[in-house]
Short mmCIF file of C-alpha atoms and ligand atoms in Angstrom, two decimals:
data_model
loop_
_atom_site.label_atom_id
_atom_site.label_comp_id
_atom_site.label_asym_id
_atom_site.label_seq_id
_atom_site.Cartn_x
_atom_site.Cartn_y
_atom_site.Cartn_z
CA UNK Z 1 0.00 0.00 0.00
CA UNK Z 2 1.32 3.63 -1.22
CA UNK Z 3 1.82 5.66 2.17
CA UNK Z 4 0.36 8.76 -0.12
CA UNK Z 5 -2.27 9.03 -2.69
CA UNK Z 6 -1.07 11.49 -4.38
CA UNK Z 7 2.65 13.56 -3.90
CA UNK Z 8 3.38 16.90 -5.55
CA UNK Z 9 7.09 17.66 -6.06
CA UNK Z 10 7.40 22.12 -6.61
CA UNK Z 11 11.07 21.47 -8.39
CA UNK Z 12 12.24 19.38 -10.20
CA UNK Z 13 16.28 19.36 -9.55
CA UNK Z 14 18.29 16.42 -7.90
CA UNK Z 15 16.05 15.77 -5.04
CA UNK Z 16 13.16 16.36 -6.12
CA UNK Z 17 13.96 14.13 -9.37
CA UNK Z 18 15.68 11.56 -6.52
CA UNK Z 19 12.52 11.57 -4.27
CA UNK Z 20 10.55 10.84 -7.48
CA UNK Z 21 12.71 8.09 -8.67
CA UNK Z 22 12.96 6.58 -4.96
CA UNK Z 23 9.19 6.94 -4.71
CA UNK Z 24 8.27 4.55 -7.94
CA UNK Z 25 10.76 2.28 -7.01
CA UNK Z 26 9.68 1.51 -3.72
CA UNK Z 27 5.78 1.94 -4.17
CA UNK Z 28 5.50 4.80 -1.60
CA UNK Z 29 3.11 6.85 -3.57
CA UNK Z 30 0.18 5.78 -5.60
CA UNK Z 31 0.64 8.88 -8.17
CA UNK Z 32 3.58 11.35 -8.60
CA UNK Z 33 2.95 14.89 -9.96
CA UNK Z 34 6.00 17.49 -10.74
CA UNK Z 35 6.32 21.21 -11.46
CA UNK Z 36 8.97 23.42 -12.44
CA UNK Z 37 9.40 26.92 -12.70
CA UNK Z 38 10.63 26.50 -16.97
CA UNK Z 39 9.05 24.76 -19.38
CA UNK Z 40 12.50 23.59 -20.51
CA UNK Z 41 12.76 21.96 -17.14
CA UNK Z 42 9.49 20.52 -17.04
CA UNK Z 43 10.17 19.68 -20.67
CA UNK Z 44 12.99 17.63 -19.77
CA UNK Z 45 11.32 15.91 -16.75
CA UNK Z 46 8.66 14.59 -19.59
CA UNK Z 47 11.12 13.66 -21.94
CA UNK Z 48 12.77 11.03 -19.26
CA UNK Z 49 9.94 10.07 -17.82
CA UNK Z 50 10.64 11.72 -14.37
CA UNK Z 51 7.35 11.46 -12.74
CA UNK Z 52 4.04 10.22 -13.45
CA UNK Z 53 2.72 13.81 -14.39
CA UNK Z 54 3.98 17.04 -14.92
CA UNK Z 55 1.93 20.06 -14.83
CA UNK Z 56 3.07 23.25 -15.44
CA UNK Z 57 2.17 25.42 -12.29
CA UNK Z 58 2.28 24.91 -8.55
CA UNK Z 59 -1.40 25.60 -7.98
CA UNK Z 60 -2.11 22.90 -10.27
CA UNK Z 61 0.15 20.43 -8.72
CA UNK Z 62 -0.83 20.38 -5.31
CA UNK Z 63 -4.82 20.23 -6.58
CA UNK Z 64 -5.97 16.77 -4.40
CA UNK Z 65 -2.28 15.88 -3.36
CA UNK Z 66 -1.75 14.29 0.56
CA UNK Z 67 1.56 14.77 0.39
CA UNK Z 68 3.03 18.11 -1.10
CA UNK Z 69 6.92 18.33 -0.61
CA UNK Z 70 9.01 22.00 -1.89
CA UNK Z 71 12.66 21.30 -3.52
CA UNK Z 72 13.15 24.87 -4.48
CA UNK Z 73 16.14 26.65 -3.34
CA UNK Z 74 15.40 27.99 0.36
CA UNK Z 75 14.89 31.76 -0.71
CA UNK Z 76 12.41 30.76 -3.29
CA UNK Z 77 10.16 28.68 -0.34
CA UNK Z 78 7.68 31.84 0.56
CA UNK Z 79 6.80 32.62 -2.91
CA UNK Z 80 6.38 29.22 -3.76
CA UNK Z 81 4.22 28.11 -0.27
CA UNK Z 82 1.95 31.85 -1.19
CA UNK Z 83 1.15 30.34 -4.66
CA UNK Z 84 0.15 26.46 -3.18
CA UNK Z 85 -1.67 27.90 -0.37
CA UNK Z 86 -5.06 28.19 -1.67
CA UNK Z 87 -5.21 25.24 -3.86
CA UNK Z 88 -3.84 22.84 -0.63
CA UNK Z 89 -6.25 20.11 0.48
CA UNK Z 90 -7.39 19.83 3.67
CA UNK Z 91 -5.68 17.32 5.59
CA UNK Z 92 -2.34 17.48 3.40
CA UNK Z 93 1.10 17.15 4.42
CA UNK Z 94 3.13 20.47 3.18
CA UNK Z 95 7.17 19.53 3.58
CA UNK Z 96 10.17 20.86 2.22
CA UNK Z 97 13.99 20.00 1.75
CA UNK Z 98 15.50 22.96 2.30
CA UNK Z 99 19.39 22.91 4.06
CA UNK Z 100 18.42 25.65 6.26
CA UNK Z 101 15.12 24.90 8.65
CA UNK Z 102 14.84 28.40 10.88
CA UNK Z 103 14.54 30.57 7.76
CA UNK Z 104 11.67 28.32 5.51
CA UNK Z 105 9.75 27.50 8.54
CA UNK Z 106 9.31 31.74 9.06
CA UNK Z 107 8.85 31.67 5.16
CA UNK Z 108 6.38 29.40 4.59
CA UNK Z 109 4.79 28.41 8.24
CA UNK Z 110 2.60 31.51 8.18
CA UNK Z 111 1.43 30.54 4.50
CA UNK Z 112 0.07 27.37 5.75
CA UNK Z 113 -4.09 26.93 5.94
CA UNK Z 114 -5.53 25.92 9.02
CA UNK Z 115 -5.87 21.88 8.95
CA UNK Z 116 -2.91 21.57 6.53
CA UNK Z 117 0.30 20.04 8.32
CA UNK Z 118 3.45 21.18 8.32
CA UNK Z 119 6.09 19.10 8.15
CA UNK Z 120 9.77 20.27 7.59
CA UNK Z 121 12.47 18.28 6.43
CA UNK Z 122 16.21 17.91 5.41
CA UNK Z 123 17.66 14.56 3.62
CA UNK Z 124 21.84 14.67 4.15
CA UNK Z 125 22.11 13.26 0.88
CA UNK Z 126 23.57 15.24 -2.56
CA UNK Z 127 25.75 16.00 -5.22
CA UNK Z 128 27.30 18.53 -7.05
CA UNK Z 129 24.95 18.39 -9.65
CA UNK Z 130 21.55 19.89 -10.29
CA UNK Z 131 18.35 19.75 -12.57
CA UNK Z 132 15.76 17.29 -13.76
CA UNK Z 133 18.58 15.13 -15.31
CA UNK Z 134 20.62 14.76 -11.97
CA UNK Z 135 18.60 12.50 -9.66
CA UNK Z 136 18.64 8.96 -9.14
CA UNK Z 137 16.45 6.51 -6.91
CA UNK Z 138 19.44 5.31 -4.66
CA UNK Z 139 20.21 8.87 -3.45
CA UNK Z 140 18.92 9.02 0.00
CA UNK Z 141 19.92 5.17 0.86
CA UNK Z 142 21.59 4.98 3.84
CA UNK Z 143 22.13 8.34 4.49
CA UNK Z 144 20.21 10.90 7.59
CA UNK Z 145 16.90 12.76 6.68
CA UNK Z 146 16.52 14.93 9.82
CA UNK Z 147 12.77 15.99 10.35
CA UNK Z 148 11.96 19.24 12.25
CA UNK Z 149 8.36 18.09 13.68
CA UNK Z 150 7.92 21.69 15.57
CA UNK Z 151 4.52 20.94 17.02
CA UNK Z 152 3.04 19.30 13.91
CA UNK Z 153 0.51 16.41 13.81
CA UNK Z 154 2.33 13.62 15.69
CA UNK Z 155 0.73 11.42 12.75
CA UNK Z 156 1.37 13.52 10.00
CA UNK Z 157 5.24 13.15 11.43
CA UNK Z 158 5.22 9.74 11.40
CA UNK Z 159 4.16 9.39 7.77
CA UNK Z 160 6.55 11.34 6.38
CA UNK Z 161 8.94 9.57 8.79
CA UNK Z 162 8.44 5.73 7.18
CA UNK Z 163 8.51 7.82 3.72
CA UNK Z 164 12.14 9.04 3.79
CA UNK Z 165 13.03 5.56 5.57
CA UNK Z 166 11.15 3.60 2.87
CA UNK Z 167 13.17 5.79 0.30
CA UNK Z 168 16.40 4.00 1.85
CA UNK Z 169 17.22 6.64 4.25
CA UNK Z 170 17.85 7.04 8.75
CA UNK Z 171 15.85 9.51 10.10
CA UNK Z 172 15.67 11.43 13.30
CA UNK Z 173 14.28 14.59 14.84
CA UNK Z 174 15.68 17.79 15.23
CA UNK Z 175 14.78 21.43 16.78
CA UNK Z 176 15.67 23.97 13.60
CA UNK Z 177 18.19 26.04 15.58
CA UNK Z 178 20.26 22.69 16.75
CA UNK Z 179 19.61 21.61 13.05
CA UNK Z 180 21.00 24.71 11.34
CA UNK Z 181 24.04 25.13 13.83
CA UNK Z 182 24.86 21.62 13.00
CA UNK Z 183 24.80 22.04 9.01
CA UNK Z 184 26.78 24.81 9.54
CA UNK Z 185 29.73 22.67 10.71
CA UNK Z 186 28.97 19.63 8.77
CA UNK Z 187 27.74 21.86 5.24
CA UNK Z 188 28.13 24.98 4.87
CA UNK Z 189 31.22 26.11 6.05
CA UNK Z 190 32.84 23.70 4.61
CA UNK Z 191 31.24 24.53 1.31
CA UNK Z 192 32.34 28.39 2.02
CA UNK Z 193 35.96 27.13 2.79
CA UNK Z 194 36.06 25.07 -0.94
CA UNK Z 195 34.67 27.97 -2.87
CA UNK Z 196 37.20 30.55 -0.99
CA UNK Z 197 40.00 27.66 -1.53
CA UNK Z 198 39.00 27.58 -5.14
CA UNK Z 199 39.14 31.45 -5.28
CA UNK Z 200 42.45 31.38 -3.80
CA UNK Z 201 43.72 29.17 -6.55
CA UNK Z 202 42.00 30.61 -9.23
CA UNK Z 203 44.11 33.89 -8.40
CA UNK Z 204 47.37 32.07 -8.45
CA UNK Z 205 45.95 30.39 -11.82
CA UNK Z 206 46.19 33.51 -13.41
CA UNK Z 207 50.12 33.85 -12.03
CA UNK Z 208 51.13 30.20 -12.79
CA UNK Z 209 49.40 29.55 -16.15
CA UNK Z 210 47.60 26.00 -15.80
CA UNK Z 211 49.34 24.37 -12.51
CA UNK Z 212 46.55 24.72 -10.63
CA UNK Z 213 44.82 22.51 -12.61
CA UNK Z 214 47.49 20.10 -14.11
CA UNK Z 215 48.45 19.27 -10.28
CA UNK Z 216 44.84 19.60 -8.92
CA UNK Z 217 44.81 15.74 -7.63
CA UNK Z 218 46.55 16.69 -4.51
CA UNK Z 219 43.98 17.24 -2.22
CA UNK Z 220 42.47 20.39 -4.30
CA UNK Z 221 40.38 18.08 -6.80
CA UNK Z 222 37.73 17.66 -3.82
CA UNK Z 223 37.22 21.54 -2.88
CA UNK Z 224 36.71 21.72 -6.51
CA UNK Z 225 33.76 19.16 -6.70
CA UNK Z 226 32.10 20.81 -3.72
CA UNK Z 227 32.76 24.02 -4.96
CA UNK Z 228 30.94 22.98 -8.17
CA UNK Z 229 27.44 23.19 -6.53
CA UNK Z 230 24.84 25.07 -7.44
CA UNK Z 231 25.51 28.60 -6.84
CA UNK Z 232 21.79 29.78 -6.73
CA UNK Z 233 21.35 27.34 -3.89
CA UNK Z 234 24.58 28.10 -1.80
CA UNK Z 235 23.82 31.83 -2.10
CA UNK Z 236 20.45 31.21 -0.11
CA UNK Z 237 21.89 29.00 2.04
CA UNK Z 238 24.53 31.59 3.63
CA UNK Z 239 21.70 34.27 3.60
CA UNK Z 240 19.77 32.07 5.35
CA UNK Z 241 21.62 30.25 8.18
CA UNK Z 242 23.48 33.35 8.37
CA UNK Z 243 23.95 34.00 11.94
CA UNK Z 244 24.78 29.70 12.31
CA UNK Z 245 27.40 30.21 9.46
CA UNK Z 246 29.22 33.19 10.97
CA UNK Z 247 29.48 31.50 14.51
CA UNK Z 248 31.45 28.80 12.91
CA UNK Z 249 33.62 30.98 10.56
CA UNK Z 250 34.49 32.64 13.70
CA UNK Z 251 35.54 29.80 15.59
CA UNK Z 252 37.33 28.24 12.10
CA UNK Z 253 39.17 31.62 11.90
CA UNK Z 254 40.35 31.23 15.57
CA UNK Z 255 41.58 27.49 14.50
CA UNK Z 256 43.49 28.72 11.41
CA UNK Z 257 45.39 31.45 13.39
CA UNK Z 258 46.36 29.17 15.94
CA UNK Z 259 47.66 26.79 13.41
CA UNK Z 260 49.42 29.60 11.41
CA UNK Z 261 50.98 30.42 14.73
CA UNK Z 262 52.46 26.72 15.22
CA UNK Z 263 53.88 26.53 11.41
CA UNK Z 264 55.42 30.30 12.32
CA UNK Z 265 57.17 28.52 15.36
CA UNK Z 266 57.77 25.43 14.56
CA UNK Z 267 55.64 23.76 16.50
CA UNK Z 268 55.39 20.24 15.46
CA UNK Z 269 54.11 19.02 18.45
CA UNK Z 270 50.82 21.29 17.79
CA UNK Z 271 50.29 20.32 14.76
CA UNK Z 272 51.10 16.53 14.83
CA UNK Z 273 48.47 16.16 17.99
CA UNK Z 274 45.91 18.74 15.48
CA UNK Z 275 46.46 16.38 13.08
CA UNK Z 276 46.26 13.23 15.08
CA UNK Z 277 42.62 14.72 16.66
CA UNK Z 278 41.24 15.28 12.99
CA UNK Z 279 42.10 11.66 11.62
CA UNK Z 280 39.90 10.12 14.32
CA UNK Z 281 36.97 12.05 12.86
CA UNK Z 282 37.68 10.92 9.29
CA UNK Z 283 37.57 7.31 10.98
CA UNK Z 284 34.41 8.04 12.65
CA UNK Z 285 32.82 8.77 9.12
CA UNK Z 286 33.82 5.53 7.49
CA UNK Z 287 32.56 3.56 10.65
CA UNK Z 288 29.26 5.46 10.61
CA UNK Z 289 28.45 4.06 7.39
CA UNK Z 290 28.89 8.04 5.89
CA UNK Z 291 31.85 7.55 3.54
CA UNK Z 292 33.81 4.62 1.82
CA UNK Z 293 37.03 3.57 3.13
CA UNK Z 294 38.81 2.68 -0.22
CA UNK Z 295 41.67 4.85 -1.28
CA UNK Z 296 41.21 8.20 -2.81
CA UNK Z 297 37.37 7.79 -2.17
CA UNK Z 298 37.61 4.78 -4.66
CA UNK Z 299 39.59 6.30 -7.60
CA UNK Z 300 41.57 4.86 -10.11
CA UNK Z 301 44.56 7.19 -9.28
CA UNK Z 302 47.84 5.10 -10.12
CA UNK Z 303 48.93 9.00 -10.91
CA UNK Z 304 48.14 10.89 -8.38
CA UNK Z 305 50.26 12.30 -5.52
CA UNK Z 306 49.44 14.47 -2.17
P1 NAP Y 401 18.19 21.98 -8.29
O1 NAP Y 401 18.65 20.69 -8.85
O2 NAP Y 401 18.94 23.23 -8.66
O3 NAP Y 401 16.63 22.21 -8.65
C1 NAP Y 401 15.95 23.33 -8.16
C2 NAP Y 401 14.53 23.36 -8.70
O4 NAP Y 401 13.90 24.54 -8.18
C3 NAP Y 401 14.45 23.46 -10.22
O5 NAP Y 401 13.34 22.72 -10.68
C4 NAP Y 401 14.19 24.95 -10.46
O6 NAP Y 401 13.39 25.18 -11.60
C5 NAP Y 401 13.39 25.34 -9.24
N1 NAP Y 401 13.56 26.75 -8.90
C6 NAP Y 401 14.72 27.45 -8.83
N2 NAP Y 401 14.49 28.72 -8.47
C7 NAP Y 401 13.15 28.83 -8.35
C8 NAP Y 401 12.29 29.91 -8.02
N3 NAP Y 401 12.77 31.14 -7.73
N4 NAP Y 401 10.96 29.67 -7.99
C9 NAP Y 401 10.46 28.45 -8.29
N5 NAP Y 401 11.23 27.39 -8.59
C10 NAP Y 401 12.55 27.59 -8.62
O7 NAP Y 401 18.16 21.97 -6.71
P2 NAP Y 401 18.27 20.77 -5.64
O8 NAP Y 401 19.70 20.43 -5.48
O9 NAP Y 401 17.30 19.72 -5.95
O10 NAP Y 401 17.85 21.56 -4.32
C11 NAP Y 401 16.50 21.78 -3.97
C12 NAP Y 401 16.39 22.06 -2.49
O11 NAP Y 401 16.97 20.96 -1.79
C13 NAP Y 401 17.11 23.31 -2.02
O12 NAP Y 401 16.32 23.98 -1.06
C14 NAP Y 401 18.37 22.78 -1.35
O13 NAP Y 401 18.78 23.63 -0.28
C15 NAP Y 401 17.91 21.43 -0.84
N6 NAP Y 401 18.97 20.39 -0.74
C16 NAP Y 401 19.91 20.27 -1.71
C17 NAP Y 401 20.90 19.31 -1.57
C18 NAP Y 401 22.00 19.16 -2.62
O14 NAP Y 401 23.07 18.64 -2.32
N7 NAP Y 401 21.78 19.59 -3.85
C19 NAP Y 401 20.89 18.44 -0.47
C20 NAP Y 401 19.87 18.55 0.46
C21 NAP Y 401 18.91 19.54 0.32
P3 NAP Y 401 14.06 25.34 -13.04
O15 NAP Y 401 14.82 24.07 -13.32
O16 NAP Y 401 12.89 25.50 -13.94
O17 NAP Y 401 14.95 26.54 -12.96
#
């Protein structure tokens, strides 16, 4: 038995293309209808088969749908949940995918009719690609979909609960300020780091021709994937989780001067214990389940050197 009649996707990028695909596979949802914002997109989504409809507004998607789910970028949530609001059924599940929970629960909570549920989520699970082309239905397998429940139906909840674990994934529950200071350390700073990283090297590109590029395996090859994201998506993620991003830059800065002091004075000690400290997270990861242990994240890389 489908868990939902009926689920409207508002986006059709990786996730919401991933949820789709993860949805058929597993029988979770008796019909799936998608939207985009361009026709191209929505073009695209027919032309592979993406969902089981497409329609080619919001409004129209959410007409008679239990479960509605937005997987537009966080700063387009508002506009998007002021469109749905008036054609949402009563009874219906409203959820979202946002990375940042604070922010899109004050965007879109206040949209929500009386006797719709709100249900706000975030699956842990992506790439560095986007649109209708990039999903696929083993995204979200084995990796965290935290739920931010708020006060929401306790049954409402639970649904959407055994649908992200039916789609492969762990779940558990979160408050949205512990959720967003938590991304902020696990996401996006680390995203801001790669892009500045990649900045930084693009500079020095210009001074050393095409080194930067020709060498790249050593370690700078993975800033360059994360800093390959989508860059309408990061934007509203550091304008949203602003104040959770800047706590963590601060205490990163206060990390990097201490460790510029300990190169300055040849402190090996410092940095071998640092170092020591950092590898035991790494370890943590692969024993979690969260990453794979093989070499070089699995690479065929006879050539390449650190
Ligand atoms: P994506 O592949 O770039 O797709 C975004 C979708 O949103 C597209 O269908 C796009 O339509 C539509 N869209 C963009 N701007 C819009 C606007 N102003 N109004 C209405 N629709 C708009 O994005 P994604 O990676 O699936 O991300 C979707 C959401 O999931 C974001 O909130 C993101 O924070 C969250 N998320 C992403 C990841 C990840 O790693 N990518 C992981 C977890 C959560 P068009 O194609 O027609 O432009």
């Amino acid at each position: 038995m489908p868990l939902y009649n009926r689920v409207a996707l508002i986006g059709l990028g990786l996730i919401a293309g991933s949820m789709s695909l993860a949805m058929r596979k597993h029988g979770l949802a008796g019909e799936v209808v998608g939207t985009a914002r361009s026709t191209e997109s929505r073009q695209i989504a027919r032309d592979i088969n993406l969902c089981d409809v497409i329609v080619d507004t919001a409004a129209e998607a959410v007409k008679d749908a239990d479960l509605v789910v937005l997987c537009v970028p966080v700063g387009a949530m508002a506009a998007v949940a002021a469109e749905i609001a008036p054609a949402l059924k009563a009874g219906a599940t409203v959820s979202d995918v946002g990375s940042v929970k604070r922010d899109v629960i004050e965007a879109v909570g206040p949209h929500i009719p009386e006797g719709v549920h709100f249900v706000p989520a975030h699956p842990l699970a992506g790439t560095e690609h986007s649109g209708p082309k990039s999903g696929f239905a083993k995204l979200f397998e084995n990796r965290w979909c935290l739920i931010v429940p708020g006060d929401a139906d306790r049954a409402a909840v639970d649904r959407l609960t055994q649908l992200w674990q039916g789609m492969g994934s762990n779940t558990d529950e979160m408050d949205a300020d512990h959720h967003d200071l938590v991304l902020a350390v696990t996401s996006h700073t680390p995203h801001l780091i790669a892009y500045t990283m990649c900045g930084v090297a693009d500079d020095l590109g210009r001074v050393t021709d095409s080194e930067v590029i020709q060498y790249s395996a050593a370690g700078f090859r993975d800033f360059t994937r994360i800093a390959a994201s989508d860059p309408v998506m990061w934007r509203d993620v550091f304008l949203s989780n602003k104040d959770a991003t800047l706590e963590i830059l601060g205490r990163f800065t206060e990390e990097l001067f201490a460790l510029q002091r300990a190169i300055r004075q040849g402190d090996g000690p410092y940095l071998q214990e640092y170092f020591t400290r950092t590898r035991a997270i790494r370890r943590g990861i692969i024993e979690a389940g969260q990453d794979t242990e093989a070499q070089n994240f699995g690479r065929d890389n006879t050539e390449d050197a650190t």
